[in-house]
Short mmCIF file of C-alpha atoms and ligand atoms in Angstrom, two decimals:
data_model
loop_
_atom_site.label_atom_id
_atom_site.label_comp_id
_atom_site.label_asym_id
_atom_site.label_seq_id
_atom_site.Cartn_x
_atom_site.Cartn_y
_atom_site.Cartn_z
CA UNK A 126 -27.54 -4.86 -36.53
CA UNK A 127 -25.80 -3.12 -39.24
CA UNK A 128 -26.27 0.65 -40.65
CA UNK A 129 -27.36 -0.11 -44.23
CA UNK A 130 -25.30 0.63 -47.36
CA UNK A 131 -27.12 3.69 -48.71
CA UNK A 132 -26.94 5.21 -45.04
CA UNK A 133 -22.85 4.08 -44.63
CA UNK A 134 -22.73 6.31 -48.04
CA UNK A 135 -24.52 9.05 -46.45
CA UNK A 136 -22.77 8.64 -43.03
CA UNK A 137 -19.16 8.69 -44.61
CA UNK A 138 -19.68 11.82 -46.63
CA UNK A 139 -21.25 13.49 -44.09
CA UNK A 140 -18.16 12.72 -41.26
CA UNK A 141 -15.80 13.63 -44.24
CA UNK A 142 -17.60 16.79 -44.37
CA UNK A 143 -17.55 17.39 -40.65
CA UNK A 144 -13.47 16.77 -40.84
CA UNK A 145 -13.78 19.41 -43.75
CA UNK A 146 -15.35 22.13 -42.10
CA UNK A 147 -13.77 21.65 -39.15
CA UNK A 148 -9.92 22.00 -40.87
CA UNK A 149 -8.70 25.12 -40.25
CA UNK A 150 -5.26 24.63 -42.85
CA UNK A 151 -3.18 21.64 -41.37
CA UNK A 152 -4.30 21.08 -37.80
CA UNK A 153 -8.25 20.69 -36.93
CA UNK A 154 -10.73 22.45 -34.38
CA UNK A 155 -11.55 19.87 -31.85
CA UNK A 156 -15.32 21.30 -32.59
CA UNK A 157 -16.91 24.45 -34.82
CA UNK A 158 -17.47 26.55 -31.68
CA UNK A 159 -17.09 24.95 -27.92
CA UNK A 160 -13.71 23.87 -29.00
CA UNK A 161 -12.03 26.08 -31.16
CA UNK A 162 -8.54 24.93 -30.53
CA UNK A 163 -6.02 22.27 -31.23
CA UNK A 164 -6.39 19.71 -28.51
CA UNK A 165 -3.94 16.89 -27.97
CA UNK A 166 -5.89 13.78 -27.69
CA UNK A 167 -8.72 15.44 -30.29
CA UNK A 168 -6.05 15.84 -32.82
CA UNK A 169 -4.63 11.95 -32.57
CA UNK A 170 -8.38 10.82 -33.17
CA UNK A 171 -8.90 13.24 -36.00
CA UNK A 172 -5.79 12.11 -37.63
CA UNK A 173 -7.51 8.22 -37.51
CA UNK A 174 -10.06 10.17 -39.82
CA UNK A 175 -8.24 11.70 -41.88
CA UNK A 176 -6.60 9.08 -42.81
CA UNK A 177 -8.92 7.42 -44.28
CA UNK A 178 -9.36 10.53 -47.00
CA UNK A 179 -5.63 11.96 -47.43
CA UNK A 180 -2.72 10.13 -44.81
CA UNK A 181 -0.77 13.21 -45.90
CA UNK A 182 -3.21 15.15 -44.22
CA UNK A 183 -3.78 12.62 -41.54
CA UNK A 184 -0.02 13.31 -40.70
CA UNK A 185 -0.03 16.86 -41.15
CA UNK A 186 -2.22 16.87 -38.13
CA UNK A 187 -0.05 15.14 -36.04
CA UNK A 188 2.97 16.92 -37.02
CA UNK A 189 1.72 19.72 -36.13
CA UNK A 190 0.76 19.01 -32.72
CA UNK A 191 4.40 17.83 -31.69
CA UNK A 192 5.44 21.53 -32.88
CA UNK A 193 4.07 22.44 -29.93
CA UNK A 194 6.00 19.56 -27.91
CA UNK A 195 7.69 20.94 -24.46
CA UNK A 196 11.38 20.09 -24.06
CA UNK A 197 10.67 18.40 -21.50
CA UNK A 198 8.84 15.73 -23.90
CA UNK A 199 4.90 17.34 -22.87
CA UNK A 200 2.55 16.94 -25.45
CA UNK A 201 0.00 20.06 -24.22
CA UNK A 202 -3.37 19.63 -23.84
CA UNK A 203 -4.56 22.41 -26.33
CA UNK A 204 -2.26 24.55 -28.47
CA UNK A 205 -4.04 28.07 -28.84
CA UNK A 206 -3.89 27.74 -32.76
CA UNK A 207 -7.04 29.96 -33.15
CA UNK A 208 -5.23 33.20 -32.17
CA UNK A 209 -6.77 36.26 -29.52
CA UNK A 210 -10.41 36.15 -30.83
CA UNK A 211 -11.08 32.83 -30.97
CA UNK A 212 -13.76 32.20 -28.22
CA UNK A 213 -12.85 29.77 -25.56
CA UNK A 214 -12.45 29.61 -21.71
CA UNK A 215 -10.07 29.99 -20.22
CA UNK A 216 -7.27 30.90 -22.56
CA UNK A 217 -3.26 31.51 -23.04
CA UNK A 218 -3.44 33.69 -20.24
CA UNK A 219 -4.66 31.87 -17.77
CA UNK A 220 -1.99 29.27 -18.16
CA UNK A 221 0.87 31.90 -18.90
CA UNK A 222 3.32 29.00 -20.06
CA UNK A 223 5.73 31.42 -20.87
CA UNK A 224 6.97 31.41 -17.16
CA UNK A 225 7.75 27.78 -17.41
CA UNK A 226 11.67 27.54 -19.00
CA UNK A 227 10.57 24.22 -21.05
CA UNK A 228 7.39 25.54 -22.40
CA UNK A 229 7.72 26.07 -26.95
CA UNK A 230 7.58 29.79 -27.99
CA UNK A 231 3.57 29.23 -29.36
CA UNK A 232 1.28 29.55 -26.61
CA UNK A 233 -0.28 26.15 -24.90
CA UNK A 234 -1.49 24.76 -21.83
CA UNK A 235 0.46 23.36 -19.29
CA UNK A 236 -1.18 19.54 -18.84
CA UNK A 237 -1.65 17.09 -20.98
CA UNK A 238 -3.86 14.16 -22.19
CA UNK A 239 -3.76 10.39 -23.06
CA UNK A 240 -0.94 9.21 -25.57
CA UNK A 241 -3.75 7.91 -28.39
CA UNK A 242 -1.33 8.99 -31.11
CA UNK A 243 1.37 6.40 -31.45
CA UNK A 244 -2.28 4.41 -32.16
CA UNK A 245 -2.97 7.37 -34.56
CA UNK A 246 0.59 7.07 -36.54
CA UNK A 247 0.10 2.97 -36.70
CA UNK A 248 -3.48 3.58 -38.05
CA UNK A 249 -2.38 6.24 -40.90
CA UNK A 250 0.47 3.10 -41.69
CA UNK A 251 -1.92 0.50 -41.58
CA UNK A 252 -4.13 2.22 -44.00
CA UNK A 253 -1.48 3.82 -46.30
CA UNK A 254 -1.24 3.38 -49.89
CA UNK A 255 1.21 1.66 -51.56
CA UNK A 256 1.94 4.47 -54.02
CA UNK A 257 2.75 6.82 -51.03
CA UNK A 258 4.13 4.71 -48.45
CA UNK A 259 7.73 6.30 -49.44
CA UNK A 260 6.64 9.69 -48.10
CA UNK A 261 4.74 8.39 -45.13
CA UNK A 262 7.47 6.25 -44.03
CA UNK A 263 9.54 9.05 -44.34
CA UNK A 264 7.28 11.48 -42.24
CA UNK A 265 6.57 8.60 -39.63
CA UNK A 266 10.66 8.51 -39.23
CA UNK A 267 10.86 11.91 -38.68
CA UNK A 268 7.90 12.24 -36.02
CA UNK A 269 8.92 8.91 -34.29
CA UNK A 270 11.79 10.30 -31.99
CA UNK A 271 9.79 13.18 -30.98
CA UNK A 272 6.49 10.71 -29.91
CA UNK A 273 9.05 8.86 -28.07
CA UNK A 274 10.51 11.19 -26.58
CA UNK A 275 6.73 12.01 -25.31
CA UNK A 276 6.29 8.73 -23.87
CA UNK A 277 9.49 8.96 -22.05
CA UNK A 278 7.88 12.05 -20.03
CA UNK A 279 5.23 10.24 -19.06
CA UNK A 280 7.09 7.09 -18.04
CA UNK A 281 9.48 9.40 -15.98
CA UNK A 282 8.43 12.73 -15.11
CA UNK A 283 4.88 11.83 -14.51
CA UNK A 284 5.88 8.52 -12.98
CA UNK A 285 9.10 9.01 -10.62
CA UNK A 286 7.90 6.18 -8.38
CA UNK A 287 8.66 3.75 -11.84
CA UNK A 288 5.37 2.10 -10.74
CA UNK A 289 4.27 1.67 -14.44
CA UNK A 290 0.98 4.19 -14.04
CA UNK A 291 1.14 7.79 -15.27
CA UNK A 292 0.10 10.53 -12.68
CA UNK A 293 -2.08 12.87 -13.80
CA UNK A 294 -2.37 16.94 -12.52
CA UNK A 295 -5.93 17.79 -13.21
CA UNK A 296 -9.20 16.73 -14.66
CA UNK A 297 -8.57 18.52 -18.03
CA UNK A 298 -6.01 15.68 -18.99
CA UNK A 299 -8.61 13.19 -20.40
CA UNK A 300 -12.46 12.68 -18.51
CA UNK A 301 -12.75 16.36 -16.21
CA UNK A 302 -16.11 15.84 -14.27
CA UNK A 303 -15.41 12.20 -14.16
CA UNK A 304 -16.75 11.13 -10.57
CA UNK A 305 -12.98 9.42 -10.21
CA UNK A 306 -11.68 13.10 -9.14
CA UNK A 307 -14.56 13.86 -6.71
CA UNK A 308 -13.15 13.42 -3.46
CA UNK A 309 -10.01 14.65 -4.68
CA UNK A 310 -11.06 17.11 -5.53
CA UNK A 311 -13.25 17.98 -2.59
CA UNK A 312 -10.95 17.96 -0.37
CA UNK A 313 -9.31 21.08 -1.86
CA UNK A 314 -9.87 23.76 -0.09
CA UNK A 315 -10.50 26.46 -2.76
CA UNK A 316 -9.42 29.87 -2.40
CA UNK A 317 -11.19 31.53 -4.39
CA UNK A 318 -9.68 31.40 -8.05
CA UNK A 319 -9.95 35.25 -9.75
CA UNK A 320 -13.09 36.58 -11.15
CA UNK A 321 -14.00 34.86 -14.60
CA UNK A 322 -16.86 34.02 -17.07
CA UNK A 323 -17.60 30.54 -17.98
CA UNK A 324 -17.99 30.59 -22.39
CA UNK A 325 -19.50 26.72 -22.51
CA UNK A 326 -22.57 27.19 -21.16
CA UNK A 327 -22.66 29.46 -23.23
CA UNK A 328 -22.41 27.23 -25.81
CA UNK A 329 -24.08 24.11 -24.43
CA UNK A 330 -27.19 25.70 -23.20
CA UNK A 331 -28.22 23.16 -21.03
CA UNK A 332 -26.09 23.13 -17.86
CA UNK A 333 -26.64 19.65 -16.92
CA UNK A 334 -24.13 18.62 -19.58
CA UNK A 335 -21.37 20.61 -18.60
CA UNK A 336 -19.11 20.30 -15.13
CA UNK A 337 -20.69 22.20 -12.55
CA UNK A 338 -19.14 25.59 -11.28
CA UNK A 339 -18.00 24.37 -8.63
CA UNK A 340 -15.98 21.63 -10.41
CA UNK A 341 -14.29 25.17 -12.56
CA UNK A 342 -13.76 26.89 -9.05
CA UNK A 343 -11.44 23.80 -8.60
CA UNK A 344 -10.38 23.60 -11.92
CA UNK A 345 -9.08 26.44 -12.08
CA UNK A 346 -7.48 26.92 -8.67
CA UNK A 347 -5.25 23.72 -10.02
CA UNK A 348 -4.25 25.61 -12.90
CA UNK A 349 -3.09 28.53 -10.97
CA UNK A 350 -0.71 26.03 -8.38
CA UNK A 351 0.51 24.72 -11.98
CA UNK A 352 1.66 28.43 -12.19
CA UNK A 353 2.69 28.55 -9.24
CA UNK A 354 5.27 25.65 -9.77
CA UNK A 355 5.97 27.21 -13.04
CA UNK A 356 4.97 23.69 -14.84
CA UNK A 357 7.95 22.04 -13.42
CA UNK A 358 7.15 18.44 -12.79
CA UNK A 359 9.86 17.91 -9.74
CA UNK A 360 8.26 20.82 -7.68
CA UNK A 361 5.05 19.28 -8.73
CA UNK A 362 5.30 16.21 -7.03
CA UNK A 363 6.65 17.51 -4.16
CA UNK A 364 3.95 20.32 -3.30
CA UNK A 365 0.57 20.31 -5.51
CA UNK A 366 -2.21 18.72 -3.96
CA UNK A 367 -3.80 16.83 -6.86
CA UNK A 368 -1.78 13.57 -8.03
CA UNK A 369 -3.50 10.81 -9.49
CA UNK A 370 -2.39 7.48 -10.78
CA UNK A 371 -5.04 7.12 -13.82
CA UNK A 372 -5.36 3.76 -15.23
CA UNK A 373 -7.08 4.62 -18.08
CA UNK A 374 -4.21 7.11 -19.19
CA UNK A 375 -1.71 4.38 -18.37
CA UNK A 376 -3.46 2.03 -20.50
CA UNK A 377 -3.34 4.21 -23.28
CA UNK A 378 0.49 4.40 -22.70
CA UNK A 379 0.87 1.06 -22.50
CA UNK A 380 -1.22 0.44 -26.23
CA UNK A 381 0.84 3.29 -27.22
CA UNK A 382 4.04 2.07 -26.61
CA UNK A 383 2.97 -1.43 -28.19
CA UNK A 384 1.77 0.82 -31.33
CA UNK A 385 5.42 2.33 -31.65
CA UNK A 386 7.27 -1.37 -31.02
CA UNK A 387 5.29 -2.30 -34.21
CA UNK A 388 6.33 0.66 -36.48
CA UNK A 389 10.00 0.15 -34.95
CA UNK A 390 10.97 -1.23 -38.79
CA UNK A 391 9.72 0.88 -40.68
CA UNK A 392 10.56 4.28 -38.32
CA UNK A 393 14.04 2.81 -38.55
CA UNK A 394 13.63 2.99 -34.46
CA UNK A 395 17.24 2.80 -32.98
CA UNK A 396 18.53 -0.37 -30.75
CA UNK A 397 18.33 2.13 -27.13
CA UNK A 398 14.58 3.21 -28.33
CA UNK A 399 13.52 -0.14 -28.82
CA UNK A 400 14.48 -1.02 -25.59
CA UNK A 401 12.95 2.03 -23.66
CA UNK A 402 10.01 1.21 -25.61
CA UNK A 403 10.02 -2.54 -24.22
CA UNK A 404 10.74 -1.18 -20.88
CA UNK A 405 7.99 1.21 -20.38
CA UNK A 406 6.12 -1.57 -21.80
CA UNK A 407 6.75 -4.35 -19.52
CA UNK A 408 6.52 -1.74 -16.41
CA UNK A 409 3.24 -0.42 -17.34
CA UNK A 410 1.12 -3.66 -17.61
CA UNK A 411 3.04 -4.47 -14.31
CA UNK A 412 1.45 -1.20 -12.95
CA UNK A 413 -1.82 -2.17 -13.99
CA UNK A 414 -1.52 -5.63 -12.87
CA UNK A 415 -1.12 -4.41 -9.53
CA UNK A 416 -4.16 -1.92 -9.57
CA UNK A 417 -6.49 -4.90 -10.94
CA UNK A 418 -9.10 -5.67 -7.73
CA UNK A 419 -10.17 -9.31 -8.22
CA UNK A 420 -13.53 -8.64 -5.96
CA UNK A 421 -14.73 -5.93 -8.70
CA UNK A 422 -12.97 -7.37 -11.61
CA UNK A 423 -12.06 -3.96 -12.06
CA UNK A 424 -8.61 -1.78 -12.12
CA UNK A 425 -8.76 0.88 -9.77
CA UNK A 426 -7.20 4.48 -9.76
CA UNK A 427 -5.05 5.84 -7.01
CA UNK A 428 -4.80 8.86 -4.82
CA UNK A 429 -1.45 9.58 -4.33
CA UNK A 430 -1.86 12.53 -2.43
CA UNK A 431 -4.33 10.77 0.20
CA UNK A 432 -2.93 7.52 -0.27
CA UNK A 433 -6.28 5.93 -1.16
CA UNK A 434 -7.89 3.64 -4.22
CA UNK A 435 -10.85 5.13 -5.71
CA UNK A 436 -13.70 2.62 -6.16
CA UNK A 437 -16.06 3.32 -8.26
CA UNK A 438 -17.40 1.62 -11.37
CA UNK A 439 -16.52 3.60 -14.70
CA UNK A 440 -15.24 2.87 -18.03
CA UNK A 441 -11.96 3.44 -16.64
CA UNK A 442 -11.79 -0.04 -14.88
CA UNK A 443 -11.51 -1.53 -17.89
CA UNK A 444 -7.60 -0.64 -17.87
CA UNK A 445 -6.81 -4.11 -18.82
CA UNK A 446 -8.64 -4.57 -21.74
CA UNK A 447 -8.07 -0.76 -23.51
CA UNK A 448 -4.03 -2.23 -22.34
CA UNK A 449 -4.95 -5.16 -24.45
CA UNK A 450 -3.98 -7.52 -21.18
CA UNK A 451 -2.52 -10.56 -21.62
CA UNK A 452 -3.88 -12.39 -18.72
CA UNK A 453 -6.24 -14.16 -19.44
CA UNK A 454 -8.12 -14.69 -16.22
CA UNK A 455 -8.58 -10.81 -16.50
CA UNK A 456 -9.77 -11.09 -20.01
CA UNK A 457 -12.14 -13.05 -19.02
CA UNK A 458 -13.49 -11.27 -15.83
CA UNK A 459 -13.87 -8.28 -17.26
CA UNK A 460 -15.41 -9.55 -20.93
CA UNK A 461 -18.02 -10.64 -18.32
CA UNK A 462 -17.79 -7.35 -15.87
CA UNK A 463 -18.41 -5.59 -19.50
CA UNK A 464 -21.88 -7.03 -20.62
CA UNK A 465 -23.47 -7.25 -17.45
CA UNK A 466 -26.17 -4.86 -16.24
CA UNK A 467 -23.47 -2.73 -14.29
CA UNK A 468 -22.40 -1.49 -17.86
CA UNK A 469 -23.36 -2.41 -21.66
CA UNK A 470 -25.80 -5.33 -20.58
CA UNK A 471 -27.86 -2.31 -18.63
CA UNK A 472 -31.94 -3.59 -20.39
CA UNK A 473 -32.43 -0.10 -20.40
CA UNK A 474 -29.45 1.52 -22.48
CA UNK A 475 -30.73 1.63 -26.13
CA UNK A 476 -27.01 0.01 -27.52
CA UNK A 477 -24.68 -2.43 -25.36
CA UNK A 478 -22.47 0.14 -25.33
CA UNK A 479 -19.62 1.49 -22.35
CA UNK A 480 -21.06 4.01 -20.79
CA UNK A 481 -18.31 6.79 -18.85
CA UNK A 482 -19.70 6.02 -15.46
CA UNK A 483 -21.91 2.88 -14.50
CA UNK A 484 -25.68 3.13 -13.93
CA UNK A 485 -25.17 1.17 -11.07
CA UNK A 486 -23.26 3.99 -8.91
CA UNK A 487 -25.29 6.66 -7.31
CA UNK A 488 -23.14 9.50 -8.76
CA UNK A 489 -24.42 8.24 -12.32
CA UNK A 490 -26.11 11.11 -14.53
CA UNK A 491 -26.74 10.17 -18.13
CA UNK A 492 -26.92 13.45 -19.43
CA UNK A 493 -23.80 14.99 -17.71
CA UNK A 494 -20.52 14.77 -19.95
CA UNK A 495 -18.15 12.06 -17.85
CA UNK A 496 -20.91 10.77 -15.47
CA UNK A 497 -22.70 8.83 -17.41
CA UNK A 498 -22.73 9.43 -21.26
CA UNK A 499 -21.45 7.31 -23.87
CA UNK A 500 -18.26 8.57 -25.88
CA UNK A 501 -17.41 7.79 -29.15
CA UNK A 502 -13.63 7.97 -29.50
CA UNK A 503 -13.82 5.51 -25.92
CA UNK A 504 -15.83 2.58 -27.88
CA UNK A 505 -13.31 3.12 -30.61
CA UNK A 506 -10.36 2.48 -28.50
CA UNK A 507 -12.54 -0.66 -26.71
CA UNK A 508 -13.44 -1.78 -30.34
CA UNK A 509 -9.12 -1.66 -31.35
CA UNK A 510 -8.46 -3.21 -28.01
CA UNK A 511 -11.40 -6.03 -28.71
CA UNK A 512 -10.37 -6.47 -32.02
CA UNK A 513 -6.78 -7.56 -31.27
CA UNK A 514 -7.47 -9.64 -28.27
CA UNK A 515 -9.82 -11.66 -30.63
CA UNK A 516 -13.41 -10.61 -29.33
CA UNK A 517 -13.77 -9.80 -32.77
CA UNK A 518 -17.66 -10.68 -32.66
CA UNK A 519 -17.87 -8.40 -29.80
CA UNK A 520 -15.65 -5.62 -31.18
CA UNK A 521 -17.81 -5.57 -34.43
CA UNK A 522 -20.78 -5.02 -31.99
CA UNK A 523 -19.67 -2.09 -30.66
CA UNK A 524 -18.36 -0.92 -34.02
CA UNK A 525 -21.76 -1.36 -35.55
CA UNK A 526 -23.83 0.06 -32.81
CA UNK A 527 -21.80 2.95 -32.41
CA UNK A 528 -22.41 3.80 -36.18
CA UNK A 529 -26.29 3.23 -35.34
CA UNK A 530 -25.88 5.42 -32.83
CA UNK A 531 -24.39 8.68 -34.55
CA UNK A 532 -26.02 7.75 -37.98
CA UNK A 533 -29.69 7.80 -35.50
CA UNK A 534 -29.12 10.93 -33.88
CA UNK A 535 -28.47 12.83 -37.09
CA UNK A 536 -25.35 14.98 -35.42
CA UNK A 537 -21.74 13.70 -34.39
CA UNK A 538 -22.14 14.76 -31.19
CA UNK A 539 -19.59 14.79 -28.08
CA UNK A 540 -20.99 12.25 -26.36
CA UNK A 541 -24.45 10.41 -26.36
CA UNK A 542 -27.10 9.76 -23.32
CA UNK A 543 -26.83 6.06 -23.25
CA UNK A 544 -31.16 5.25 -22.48
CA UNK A 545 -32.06 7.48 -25.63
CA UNK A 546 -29.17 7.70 -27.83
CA UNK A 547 -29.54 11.98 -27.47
CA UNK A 548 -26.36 13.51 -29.24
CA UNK A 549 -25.31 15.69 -26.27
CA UNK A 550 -22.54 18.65 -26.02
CA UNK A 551 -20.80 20.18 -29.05
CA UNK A 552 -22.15 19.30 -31.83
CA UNK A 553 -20.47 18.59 -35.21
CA UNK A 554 -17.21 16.88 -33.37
CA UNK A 555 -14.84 16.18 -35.09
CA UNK A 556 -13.10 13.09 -33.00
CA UNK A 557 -16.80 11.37 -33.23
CA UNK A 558 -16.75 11.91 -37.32
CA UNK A 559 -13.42 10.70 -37.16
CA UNK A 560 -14.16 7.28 -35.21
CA UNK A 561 -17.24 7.29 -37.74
CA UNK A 562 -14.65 7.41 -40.30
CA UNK A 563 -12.89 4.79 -39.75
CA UNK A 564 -15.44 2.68 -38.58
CA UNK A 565 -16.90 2.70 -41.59
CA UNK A 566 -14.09 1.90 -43.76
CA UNK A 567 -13.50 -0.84 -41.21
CA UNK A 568 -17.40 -1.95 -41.52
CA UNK A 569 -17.95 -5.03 -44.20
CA UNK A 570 -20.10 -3.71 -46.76
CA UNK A 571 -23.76 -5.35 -46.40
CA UNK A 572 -26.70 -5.21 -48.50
CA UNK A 573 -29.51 -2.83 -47.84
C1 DGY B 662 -13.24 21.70 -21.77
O1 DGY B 662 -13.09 22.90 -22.05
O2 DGY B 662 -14.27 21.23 -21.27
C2 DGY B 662 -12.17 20.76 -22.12
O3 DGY B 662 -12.52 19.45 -21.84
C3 DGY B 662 -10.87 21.13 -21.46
O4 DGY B 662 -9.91 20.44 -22.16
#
């Protein structure tokens, strides 16, 4: 089923409003209040929105983020935009960045988060009018080098074995209380981290939403061996305890750098990038090839530290299809893995949608951020992936039951409880009104 017109009308002016308030002069709060930062991954999904209403804008946001770019290539995970009295836990000084010798002069963390926005800067191309493709193409052939130079990080520095799969640091870089971390993280054994104050629950008054304290005990302990290593990558590897090969991040890497070997024209991409880009390519659907378990039909994460695979069913397993596989036996096994009652096909979720963990593992909580919920910005990047493999029935789906979704709950929420369609966590989002966005403008126009 499709949202009506009169309520895509309402819906789009109400995201565009979200974006609106949200804009805080050239880069965008990931939310109003919980989020009152620049985040990485945020920003590449608010610049798919923004697009859709100014693509000057749209790369204004993105530009802005890679001002904040590391030498060493790092895209942080939040650049402190909001200044001292912004509200948000925990802050610069936790992270003290300026220890680390490749860290930018504005403050930032030091971690990162999945590579959405080479798909961000092919979306603001595809959508681009003609009267201002000129300075677009322009701004895109600036920018290109720089999100290149990002991916090359990530294909090196956070992947020295050259396996093809990015390593990630901590559970801030993409899904924190996603059940893939627990042991991992359990078998840290936490010295105490210093004396702080949580501000989310502040925010999110119900606690069963949020990671648990002692998931921040553990956060935060990571952060402080970051600092400890001063954020550099080779002492990393050799000494921090949490090292994770994520196959959701590296699928996003791998779409990523198949986003930037499309714009190669028009970015005017030199011979040597092209062929990193190819490389990386080739390499990371290798890596996931090699991670896909033919008993689960699922791609499976692994524990570098402990030397172990991490089974359990989330949406992260579907690696090969957010990589846009092209094997078709995979395809195929997970198309099926996808609809069954182990995911979307569950009779009792209100939408066939993904949900962040499966119903089917005992760790599954529907109300608790990545345990369970259903996120937004993740059934837009299944929907892209769908769309291009040529489940375009299916893709369309998703597309039109996530609008239901938001347009029913009356608030873009963070992320939704998948039996009742609840908006849960920050409210007024902006990466969910930005999905909305462009769903919409993607969404055939039907009669009421
Ligand atoms: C949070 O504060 O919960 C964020 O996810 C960290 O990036």
């Amino acid at each position: 089923m499709s949202v009506t017109a009169d309520t895509r009308v309402v819906l789009r002016d109400r995201t565009a409003a979200v974006l609106r308030s949200n804009d805080a002069g050239g880069w965008t709060k990931a939310s109003p209040n919980l989020y009152p930062h620049q985040w990485s991954w945020d920003s590449a999904f608010i610049a798919v929105g923004w697009a859709q209403l100014d693509v000057g804008r749209a790369m204004a946001e993105l530009e802005g983020l890679f001002e904040a770019q590391w030498s060493t290539g790092m895209v942080p995970h939040i650049v402190f935009r909001a200044g001292p009295d912004a509200r948000y836990f925990p802050g610069p000084e936790w992270w003290d960045c300026a220890i680390a010798p490749s860290a930018p002069p504005v403050q930032t963390t030091g971690i990162c988060q999945p590579p959405v926005h080479a798909l961000a800067l092919q979306r603001i191309w595809q959508v681009t009018p003609e009267a201002r493709r000129a300075e677009i193409r322009e701004r895109i052939q600036a920018l290109y080098p720089r999100v290149v130079k990002w991916h090359g990080y990530l294909a090196t520095q956070r992947d020295p074995e050259a396996s093809g799969l990015v390593t990630t640091y901590h559970p801030w870089e993409g899904t924190d209380n996603s059940p893939r971390w627990d042991r991992a993280l359990a078998r840290i054994e936490v010295v105490k981290p210093r004396p702080y104050t949580r501000l989310d629950t502040r925010q999110v008054k119900d606690p069963s939403q949020r990671p648990t304290n002692w998931d921040y005990d553990r956060y935060l302990w990571l952060v402080g061996q970051l600092r400890k290593y001063r954020y550099d990558d080779a002492q990393i590897y050799r000494q921090y305890p949490f090292l994770i090969k994520d196959v959701f991040f590296s699928a996003v890497l791998v779409s990523a750098n198949a986003a930037l070997l499309d714009l190669a024209d028009v970015a005017a991409a030199s011979a040597e990038d092209r062929q990193r880009l190819e490389g990386w390519l080739e390499r990371g659907r290798a890596g996931l090839a090699r991670c896909f378990d033919t008993e689960s039909g699922l791609c499976v994460d692994h524990d570098v530290r402990a030397d172990e695979e991490i089974r359990l069913r989330t949406f992260a397993g579907f690696a090969p299809l957010f990589a846009g596989t092209a094997d078709a036996g995979q395809r195929a096994a997970q198309m099926r893995l996808l609809d069954s009652e182990d995911f979307c096909g569950n009779p009792r979720f209100r939408w066939r949608l993904l949900p962040s963990t499966s119903p089917a593992e005992s760790v599954f909580q529907p109300r608790n951020y990545w345990r369970g919920p259903v996120w937004p910005v993740i059934s837009w990047l299944l929907w892209r992936s769908l769309s291009s493999l040529g489940y375009s029935d299916r893709a369309d789906e998703i597309r039109d039951d996530s609008l239901d979704q938001i347009a029913g709950a009356g608030d873009f929420g963070e992320y939704f409880e998948p039996f009742t369609g609840e908006p849960l966590g920050s409210p007024r989002q902006s990466w969910t009104a930005a999905v909305a966005l462009d769903w919409l403008a993607a969404e055939p126009a039907r009669a009421s």
